[in-house]
XYZ file of C-alpha atoms in Angstrom:
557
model
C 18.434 -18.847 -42.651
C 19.823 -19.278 -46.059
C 22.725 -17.285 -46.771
C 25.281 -17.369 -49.922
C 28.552 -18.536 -49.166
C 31.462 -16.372 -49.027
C 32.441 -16.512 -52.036
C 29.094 -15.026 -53.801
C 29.102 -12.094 -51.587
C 31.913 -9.359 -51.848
C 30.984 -6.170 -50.634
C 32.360 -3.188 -51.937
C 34.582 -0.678 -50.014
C 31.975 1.563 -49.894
C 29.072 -0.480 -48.556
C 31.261 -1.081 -45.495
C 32.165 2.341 -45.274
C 28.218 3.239 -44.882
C 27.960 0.459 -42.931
C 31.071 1.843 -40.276
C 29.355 5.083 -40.682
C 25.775 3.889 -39.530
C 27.012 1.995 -36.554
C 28.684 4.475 -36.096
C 25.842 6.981 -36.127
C 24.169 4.164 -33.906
C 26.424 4.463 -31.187
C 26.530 7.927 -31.088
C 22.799 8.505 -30.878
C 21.524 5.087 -28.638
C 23.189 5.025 -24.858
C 21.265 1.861 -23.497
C 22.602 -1.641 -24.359
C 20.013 -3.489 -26.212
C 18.855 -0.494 -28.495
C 22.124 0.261 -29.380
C 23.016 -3.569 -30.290
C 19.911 -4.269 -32.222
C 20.912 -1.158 -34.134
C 24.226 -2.374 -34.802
C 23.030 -5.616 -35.629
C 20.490 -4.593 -38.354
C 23.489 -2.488 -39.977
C 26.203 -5.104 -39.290
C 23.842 -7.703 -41.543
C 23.671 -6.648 -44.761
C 27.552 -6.737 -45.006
C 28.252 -9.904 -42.825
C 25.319 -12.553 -43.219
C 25.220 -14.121 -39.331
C 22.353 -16.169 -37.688
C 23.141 -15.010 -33.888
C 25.680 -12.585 -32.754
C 26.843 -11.577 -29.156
C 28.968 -9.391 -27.042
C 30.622 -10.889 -24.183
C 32.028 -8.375 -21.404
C 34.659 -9.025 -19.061
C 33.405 -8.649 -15.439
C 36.973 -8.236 -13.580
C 35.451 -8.698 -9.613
C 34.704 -12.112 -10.917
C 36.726 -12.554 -13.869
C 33.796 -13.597 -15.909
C 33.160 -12.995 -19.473
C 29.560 -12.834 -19.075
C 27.314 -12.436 -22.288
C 26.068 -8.745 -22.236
C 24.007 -8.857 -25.291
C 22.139 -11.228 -28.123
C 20.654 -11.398 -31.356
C 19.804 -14.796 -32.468
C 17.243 -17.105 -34.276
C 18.638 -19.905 -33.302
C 16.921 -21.344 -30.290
C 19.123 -22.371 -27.859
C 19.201 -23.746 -23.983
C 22.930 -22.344 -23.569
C 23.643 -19.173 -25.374
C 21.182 -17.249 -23.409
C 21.967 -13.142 -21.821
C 23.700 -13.516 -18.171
C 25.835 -16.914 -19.470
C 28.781 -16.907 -18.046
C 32.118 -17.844 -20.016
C 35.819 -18.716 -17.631
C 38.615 -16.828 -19.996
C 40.497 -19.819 -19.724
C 38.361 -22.437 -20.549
C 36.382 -21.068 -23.741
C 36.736 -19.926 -26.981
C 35.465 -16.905 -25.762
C 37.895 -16.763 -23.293
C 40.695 -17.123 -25.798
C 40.292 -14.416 -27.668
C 40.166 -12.317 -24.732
C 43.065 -13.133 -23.302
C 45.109 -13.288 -26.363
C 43.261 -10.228 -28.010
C 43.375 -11.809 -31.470
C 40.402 -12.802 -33.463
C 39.373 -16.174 -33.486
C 37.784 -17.799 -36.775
C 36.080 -21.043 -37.644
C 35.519 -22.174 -40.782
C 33.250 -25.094 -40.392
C 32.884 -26.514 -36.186
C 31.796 -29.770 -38.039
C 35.373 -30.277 -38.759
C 37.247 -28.174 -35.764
C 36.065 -27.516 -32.263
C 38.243 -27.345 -29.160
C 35.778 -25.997 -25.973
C 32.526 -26.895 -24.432
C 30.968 -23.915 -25.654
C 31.431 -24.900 -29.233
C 30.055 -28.051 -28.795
C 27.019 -26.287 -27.763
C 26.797 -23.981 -30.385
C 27.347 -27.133 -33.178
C 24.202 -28.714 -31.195
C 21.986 -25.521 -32.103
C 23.413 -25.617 -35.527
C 26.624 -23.163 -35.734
C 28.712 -24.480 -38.276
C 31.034 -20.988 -38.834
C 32.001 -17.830 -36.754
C 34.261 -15.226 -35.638
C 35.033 -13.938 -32.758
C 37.281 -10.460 -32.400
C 38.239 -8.762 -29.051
C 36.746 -5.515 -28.219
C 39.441 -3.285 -26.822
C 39.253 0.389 -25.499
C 42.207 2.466 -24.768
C 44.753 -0.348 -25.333
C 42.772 -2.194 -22.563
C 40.384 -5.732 -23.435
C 37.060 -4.833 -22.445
C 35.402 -8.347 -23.672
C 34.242 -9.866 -27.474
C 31.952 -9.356 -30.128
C 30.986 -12.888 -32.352
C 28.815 -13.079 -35.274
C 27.529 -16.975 -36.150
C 26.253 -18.780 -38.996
C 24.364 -22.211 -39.800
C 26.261 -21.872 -43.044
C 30.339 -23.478 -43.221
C 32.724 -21.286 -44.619
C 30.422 -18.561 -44.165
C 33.142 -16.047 -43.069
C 36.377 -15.291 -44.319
C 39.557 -12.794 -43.788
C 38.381 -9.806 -44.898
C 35.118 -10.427 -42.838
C 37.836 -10.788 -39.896
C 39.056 -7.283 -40.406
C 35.611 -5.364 -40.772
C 34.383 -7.223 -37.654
C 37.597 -5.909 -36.336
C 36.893 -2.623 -37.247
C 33.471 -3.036 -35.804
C 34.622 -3.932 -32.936
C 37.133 -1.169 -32.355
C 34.105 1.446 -32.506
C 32.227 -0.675 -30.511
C 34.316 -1.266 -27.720
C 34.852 2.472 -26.926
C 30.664 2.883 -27.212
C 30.438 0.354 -24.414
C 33.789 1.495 -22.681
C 31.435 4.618 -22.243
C 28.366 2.697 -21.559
C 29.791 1.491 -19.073
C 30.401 4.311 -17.617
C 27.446 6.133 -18.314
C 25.886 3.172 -16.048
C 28.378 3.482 -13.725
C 27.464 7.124 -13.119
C 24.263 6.313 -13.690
C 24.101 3.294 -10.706
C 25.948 5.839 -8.564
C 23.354 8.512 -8.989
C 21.006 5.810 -7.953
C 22.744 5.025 -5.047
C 23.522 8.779 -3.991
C 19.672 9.489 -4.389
C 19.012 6.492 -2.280
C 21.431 7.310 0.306
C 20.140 11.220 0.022
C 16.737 9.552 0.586
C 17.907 7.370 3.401
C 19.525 10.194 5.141
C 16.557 12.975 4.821
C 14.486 9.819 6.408
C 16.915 9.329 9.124
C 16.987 12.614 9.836
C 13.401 13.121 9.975
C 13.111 9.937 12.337
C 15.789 11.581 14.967
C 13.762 15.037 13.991
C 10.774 12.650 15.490
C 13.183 11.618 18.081
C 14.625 14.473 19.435
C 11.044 15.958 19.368
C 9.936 13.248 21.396
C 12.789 13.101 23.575
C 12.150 17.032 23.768
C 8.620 16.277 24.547
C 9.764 13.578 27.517
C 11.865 16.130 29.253
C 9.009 19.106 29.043
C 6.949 16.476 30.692
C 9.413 15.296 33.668
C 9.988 18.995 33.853
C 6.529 19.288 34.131
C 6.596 16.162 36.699
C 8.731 17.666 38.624
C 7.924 20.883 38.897
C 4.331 19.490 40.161
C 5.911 16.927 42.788
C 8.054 20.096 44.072
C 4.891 22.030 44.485
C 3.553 19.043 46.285
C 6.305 18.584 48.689
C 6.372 22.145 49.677
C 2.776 21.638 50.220
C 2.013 21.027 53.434
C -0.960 18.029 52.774
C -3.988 19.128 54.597
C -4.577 15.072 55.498
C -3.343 13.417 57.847
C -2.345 9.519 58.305
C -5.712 7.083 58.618
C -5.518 7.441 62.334
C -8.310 5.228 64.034
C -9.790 1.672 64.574
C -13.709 2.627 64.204
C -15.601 0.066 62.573
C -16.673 2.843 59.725
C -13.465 3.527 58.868
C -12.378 -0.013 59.031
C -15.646 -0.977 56.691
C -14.220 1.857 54.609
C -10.369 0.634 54.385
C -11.521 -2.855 53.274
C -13.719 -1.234 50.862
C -10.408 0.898 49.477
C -8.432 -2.059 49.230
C -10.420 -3.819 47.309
C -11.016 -1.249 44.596
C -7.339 -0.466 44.384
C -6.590 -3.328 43.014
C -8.671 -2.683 39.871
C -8.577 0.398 37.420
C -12.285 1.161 38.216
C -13.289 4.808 38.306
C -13.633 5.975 41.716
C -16.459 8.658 43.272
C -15.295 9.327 46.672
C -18.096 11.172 48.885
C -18.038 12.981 52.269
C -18.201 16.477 54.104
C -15.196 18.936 53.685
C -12.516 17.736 56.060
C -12.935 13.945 55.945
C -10.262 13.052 54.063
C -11.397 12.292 50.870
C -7.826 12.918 49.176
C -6.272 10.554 52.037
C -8.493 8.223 50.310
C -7.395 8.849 47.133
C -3.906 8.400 47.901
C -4.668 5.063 49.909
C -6.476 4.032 46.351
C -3.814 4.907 44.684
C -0.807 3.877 46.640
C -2.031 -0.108 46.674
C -2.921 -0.044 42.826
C -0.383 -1.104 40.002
C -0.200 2.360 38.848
C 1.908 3.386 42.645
C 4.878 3.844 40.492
C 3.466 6.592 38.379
C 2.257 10.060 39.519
C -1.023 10.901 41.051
C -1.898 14.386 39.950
C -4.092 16.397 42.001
C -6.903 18.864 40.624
C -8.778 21.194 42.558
C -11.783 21.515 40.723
C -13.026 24.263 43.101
C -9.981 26.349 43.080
C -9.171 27.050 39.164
C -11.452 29.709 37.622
C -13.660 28.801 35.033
C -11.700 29.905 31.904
C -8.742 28.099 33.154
C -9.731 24.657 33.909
C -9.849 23.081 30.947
C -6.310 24.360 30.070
C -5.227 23.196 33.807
C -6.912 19.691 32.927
C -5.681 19.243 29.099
C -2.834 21.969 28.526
C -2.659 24.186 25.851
C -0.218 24.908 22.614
C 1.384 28.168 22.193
C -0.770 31.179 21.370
C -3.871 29.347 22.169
C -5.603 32.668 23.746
C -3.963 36.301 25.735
C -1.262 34.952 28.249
C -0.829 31.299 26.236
C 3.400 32.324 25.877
C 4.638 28.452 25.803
C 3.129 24.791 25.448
C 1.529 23.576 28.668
C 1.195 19.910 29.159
C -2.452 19.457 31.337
C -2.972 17.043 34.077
C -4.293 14.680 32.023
C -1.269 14.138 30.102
C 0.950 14.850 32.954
C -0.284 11.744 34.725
C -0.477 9.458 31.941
C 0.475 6.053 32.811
C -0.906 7.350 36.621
C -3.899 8.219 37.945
C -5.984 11.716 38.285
C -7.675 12.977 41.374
C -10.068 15.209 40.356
C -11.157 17.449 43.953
C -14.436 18.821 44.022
C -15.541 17.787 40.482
C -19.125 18.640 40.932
C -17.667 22.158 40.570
C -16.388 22.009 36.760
C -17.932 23.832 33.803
C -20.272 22.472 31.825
C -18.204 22.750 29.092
C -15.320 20.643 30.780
C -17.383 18.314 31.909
C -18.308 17.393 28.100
C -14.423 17.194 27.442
C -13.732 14.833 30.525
C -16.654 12.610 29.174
C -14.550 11.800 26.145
C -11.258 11.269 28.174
C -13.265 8.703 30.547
C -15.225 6.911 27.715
C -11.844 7.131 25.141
C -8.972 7.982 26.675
C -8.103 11.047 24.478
C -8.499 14.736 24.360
C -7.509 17.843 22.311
C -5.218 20.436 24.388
C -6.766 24.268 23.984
C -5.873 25.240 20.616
C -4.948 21.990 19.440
C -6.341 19.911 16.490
C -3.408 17.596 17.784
C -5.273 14.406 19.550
C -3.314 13.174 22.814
C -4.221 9.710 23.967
C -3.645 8.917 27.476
C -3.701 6.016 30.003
C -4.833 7.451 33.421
C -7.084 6.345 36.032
C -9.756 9.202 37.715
C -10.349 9.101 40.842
C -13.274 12.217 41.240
C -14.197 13.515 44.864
C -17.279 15.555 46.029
C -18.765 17.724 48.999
C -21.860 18.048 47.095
C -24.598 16.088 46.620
C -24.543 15.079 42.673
C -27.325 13.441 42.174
C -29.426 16.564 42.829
C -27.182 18.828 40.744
C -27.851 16.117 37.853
C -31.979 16.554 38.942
C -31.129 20.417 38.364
C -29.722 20.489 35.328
C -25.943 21.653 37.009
C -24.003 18.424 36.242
C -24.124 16.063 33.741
C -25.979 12.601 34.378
C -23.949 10.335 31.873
C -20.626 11.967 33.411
C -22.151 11.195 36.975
C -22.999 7.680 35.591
C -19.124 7.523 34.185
C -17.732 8.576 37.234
C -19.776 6.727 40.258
C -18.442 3.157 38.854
C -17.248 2.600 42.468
C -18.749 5.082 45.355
C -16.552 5.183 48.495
C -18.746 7.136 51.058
C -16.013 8.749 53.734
C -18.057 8.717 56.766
C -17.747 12.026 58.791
C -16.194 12.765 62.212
C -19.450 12.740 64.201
C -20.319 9.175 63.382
C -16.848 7.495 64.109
C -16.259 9.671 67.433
C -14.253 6.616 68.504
C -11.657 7.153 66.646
C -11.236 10.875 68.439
C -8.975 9.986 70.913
C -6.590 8.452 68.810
C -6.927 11.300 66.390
C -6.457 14.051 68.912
C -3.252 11.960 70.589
C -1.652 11.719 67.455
C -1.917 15.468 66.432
C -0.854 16.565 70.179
C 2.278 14.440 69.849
C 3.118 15.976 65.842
C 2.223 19.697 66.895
C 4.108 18.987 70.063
C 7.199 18.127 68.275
C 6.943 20.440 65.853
C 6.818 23.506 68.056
C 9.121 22.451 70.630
C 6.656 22.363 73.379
C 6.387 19.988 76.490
C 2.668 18.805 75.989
C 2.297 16.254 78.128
C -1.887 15.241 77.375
C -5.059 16.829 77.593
C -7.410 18.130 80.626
C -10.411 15.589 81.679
C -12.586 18.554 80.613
C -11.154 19.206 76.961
C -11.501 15.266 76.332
C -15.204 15.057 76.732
C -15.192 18.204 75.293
C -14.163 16.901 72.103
C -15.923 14.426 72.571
C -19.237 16.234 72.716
C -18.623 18.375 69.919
C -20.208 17.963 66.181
C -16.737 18.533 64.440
C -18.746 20.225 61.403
C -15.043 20.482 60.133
C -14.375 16.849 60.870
C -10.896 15.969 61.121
C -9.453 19.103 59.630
C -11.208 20.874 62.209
C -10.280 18.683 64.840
C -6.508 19.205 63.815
C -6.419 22.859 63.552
C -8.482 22.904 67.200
C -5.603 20.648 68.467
C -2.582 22.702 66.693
C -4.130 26.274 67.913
C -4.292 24.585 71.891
C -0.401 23.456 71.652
C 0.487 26.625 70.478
C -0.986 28.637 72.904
C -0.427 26.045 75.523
C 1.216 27.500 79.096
C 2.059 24.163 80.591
C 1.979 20.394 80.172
C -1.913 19.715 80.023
C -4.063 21.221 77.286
C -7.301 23.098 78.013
C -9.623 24.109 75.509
C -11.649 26.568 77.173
C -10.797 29.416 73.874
C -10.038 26.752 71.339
C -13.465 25.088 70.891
C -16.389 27.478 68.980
C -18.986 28.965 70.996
C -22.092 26.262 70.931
C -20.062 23.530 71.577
C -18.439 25.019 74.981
C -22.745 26.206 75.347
C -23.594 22.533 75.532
C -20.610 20.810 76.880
C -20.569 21.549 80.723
C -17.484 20.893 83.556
C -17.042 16.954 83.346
C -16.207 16.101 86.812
C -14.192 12.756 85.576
C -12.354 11.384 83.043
C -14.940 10.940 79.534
C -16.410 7.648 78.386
C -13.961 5.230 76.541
C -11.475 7.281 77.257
C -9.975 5.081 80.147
C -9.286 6.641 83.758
C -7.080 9.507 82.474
C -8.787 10.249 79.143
C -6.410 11.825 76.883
C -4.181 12.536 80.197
C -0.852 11.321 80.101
C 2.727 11.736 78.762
C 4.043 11.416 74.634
C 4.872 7.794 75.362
C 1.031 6.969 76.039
C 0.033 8.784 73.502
C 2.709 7.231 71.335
C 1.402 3.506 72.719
C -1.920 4.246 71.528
C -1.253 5.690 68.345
C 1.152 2.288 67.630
C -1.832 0.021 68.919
C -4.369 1.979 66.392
C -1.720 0.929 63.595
C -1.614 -2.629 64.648
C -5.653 -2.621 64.143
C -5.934 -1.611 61.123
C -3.020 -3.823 60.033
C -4.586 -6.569 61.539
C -2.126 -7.442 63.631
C 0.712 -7.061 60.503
C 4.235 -5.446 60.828
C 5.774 -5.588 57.381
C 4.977 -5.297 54.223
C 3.227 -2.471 52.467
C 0.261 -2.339 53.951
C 1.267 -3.265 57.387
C 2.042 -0.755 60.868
C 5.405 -0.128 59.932
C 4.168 1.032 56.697
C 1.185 2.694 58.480
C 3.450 4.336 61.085
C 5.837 5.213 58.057
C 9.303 3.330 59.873
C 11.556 0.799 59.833
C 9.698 -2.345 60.459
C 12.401 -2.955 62.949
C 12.253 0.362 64.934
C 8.798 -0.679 65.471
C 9.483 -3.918 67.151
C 11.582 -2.123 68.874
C 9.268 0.437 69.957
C 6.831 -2.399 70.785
C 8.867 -4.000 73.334
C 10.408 -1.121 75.210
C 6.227 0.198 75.692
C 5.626 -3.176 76.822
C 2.869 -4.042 73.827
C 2.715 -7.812 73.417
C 0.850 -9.930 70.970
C -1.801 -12.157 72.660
C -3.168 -14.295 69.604
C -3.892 -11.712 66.699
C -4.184 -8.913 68.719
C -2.099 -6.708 70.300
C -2.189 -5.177 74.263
């Protein structure tokens, strides 16, 4: 850029008075850095020719004069925005600390730092530098440069001064309008951070809210089912249907196949479903019991998948259903061919996706339960009429256990009827030694159309109206079966010599050898006769010696 020297160019008083008065105009009405210096520069040049000119501020965390701002065209791989200037080891620097300007006259002839060597190699051969200082305190430097020596003289000095002095009160308040500025940025962040952190322990406490409804839920179930007297009883017998049908359970347990247990009322079917249950991986968890039969019809689905507040007349607080009560668990749902139509659509979607809407709900609930369905009824002919759904049938008879009934496993009888006499006599403090020749075969003889239910209520009724040590069951039995059974003059087949005849400890023997069979022969572990017997493994190795039952190979005697 060609530029007259300093002597050709002498402008008047009142050219740099307009000059001071549109810079100063500039900084009043520009607030970001680069407007406001381009502004500045464009007014600054028609009074003081320059080829590149810069503000350096002084960055005191580092103590750094770093340059802030540039307006150049001179290229240059050193003078660039962000370079970074020691105060004691540059020009720069030197005015800074010494706050008193700093001009060159020709750098062909006088250079002292790095940085001037630089700015000779892009072609500097004049400048000034003056100190920009607000409220008595250096802020940093403003420098205007020239390819031209001699370019600059005193007088230039001063009105660069004067420059400067208006300047460095304009970025003195930059500065702090940034300042304010970054710490507006940083409150909105943090306000930003914190409404986010308190809408993820919002999400917390609600879930932690919604973790203690359910184990309120939990346990508000498992108290009901502890006061609940279970209408099962322990898998009492070594016939080889119910030994078919234990092998059978213990191989499906160890999957998370959908089970379809079958059989008459009174077999046992939710024995069964705890047996499934109890040797799965899901043993830890709850399994939730549903009566199918016993909810009404405008209530099950809300029993099966809860219901949100309001959701019809009565609906005062959130439920949590079943379902979602047993989630990680499994279901038993009880006399399933009895559900609604409607339901049974809904428990088609939980069994083919593992999700469901409570009543009232648009909320979706995913769960991770296993169903384990049982039935009186005959399902296939309810799907033939219309009454049950086939593709839910299809969904739920994955794995079919069949509980045979009473009547075909009447070996098991004896064993069944010596381990209720010994709980009922316990339990009602009565000395019940056995039962009568007469009432074995009797039971014996007798369909059990109740199966074992029946069979324990028969046996419960005797002990409590028992008069002395050996049961009769001359009241206790229903009429056709005392029609067809007639006086047995001895004891009854496979019943031994005494039949059922004999004190607790016999009974006790047998009911210990019955455990042993379907263990196999095992004491320990969780699926051996201790377990079985529910005891100590070694209270039953005690009880096994002291009744004299020895192991001869891998049975027991």
């Amino acid at each position: 850029m060609d530029t007259p020297p300093a002597a050709a160019r002498a402008p008047s008083s009142a050219e740099r008075d307009r000059t001071l008065l549109e810079i100063n105009n500039a900084l009043i009405a520009n607030l970001t850095r680069d407007a406001l210096f381009h502004a500045i520069a464009g007014a600054l040049r028609r009074v003081v020719p320059f080829d590149r000119t810069a503000a350096f501020l002084h960055d005191a965390a580092r103590d750094v004069l770093q340059l802030f701002v540039l307006e150049s065209s001179l290229p240059s791989s050193y003078f660039a925005v962000g370079l970074e200037l020691p105060p004691s080891e540059s020009h720069v620097g030197r005015v800074f600390r010494e706050q008193r300007p700093l001009l060159r006259r020709d750098l062909a002839r006088e250079r002292q730092f790095p940085a001037e060597e630089a700015a000779l190699a892009d072609g500097v051969r004049s400048y000034v530098i003056v100190p920009l200082v607000a409220r008595g305190r250096p802020v940093g430097t403003l420098a205007v440069a020239s390819t031209t020596p001699e370019q600059y003289t005193e007088a230039d000095v001063v009105f660069l001064q004067e420059v400067a002095n208006q300047i460095a009160l304009a970025v003195e308040n930059m500065k702090a309008y940034e300042e304010v500025r970054a710490l507006n940025e940083r409150m909105q962040a943090e306000i930003v951070r914190r409404e986010r952190a308190e809408a993820a322990l919002r999400a917390t406490l609600a879930e932690v809210e919604a973790l203690r409804r359910r184990l309120q839920d939990e346990n508000v179930y498992l108290r009901e089912e502890i006061r609940r007297e279970h209408d099962f009883v322990e898998m009492v017998g070594s016939s080889p249907a119910l030994l078919a049908l234990l092998d059978r359970v213990d191989s499906v347990a160890r999957t998370d196949a959908t089970v379809l247990i079958l059989g008459e009322t009174g077999t046992g079917k939710e024995l069964i479903a705890r047996a499934v249950h109890d040797r799965s991986a899901r043993k830890e968890r709850p399994l939730v019991k549903v009566n199918c039969s016993a909810i009404s019809a405008g209530l099950v689905e809300s029993e099966l998948f809860g219901h949100v507040k309001g959701a019809f007349t009565g609906a005062l607080e959130r439920r949590v259903g079943r379902f979602e009560l047993a989630d990680g668990g499994t279901v038993f749902l009880d006399e399933v061919g009895d559900l609604p139509p409607d339901t049974q659509v809904k428990l088609l979607r939980v069994l083919q996706e593992r999700e469901f809407e409570p009543v009232g709900s648009n909320r979706t609930v995913r769960v991770d339960v296993r169903v384990i369905a049982a039935t009186n009824r005959d399902l296939e002919a309810a799907v033939r009429e219309g009454r049950f759904r086939a593709d839910l049938f299809y969904r739920l008879n994955v794995v079919p256990l069949p509980v045979p009934p009473l009547r075909e496993r009447r070996s098991d009888i004896p064993q069944l009827a010596a381990f209720f006499l010994a709980r009922y006599a316990a339990r009602f403090g009565k000395k019940v030694n056995g039962l009568s020749p007469d009432a074995a075969a009797r039971l014996l003889a007798y369909e059990w159309p109740g199966n074992v239910r029946e069979l324990q209520n028969v046996i419960e009724r005797a002990v409590v109206l028992a008069r002395g040590p050996v049961l009769e069951l001359d009241r206790e039995l229903p009429a056709p079966a005392r029609a067809e059974v007639g006086p047995v003059p001895g004891p009854a087949p496979g019943l031994g010599p005494a039949g059922l005849v004999g004190t607790l400890e016999e009974i006790e023997r047998r009911h210990i050898l019955s455990a042993l069979v379907q263990s196999r022969g095992v004491i320990e572990g969780p699926r051996g006769a201790a377990a079985i017997l529910k005891v100590h493994p070694n209270t039953l190795r005690s009880r096994l010696e002291k009744l004299g039952i020895k192991r001869q190979g891998h049975e027991f005697s």
